[in-house]
């Protein structure tokens, strides 16, 4: 009878990759230059492979794994119990395979997502100043973006309830965004260039209670979108999650990449979505700094866009206050802080990038 290896080859390879990824992860903390080089080489190759493999399936692979997790966990427990009961090499092989799978998940994170958190900032790569912005600069930028909203809105149909609808399907939305990414990648080489597709989530309605409009599955390569949100948020969110697919890990930078991509589109509705979402970030910051300037800027926004914002506020009332959101925000904040960012407030820090982009 052939003797079983105490530790199977799969586990040996996985543990070796885990060790190598761990060493690289430590170096990311020490050297932004190394993180940048790794992100556009090894990281890019892994992200590309994951996105293409998961892209074969029309559904979210990450969401499928979530649905299947109870069955998988039960089956795993049964296998482990049976192997342990047999003792010896069987138990060692089984336990090593379980640990190896956990190690592989960490390896994927360390390789395709972690370097983006530790590399050079997007502002530096784009030669933008990294500084505190003045209220006056914030106000001027809000006026500029507001005018971009107004221009795009001229070519859009607005229903009576104020909530616009995408004039294209979900898959076509991904195609349009990929074309825009090609344009932006031509100018900024640190963003990965390849065609990928966003995936709608079946659990979108329930996910809205967590206040998450999208999530990137670093271990599957999926850009997952909560389609329960109004369409103008869905388009911008898709561009944001696709930025994560392309090596941009920090949330403020993914937000700004999404804005640039929407702005570069030849589709008026996509430009409108990018401009209005960015305007809302700017308006929120401006209101805190100067309510008077906020209302002055808001008065220059076209009536149709103001109606969209009011419609969104009414939609969100149902989900605004709940325990799921509190837990989700706490977990997300802890995760983002562990990666060296400012936490959930980093989403709002996109205003600094926007102001620098226009004022510089």
C-alpha angles and dihedrals in degrees: 000000000000113000117239117235110245088228117027121233091249090060094045092052092044093051091048091052089046091055093047092047091048092053091049091047090055091049090052087064091053102041127036089185091058091047090052094048092047092047095056095043120030094013092050092051092050093046090049093050094047093046093049094046094047089042089067088073120069091214133062109276089199092054091046089054089050092053092045095045097095091053092043092048092050091048091048092051090051093050093047092048092050093047094047090050089056089053130197120050094358092060093045092049093049096047092044090053092051091049090044091056091052088048090052092055090053090047091055091050093047092048106040106026112018098066090059090062094052102039131094114301120260089239090060093046090051093043092243121150115255104215144115110282123226124238089245092055090047090052093048092049091049089054092050094048090044089057089051088053090051093049094050092044091063090073097045132088114230119202122220094262091055096237110122125216128219110258088215139047126268095257091047088052089060091049091052092049092047090055089051091048088055089057095047093043088055088062099036112041095188090075115084115246118215138104117266136159133232117231125221114227121231090210093055095123092054093040090059089071087066090054090235113137093183145352135204116225102216092186095049103029093234123147097210120199131199101222094187090084119088113281096251088059092044093057093049092045091052090053089048095051091044087056088059088052087056099054103273107126106166113089098225090050093048088051091051093046088052090052093050091048094049090045091053093053123114088217116092094210093054090049089049092051093051094046096046094048091049090046090055091054091049093044092052092053092043093051090055091049100041124356090191093057089044093058091044090055093042091054090061092057114100118258092244093057091046088053090052090053092049090048090052091051091053091048092050096050089085092057102031102100121032142118094250090061092048092052093044093049091048094050094043091048092051092048094048092047090050087058092056099260130121092259125242091341086069088081088065093047087080086090089073090056092046094049092047090048093055102031097044 
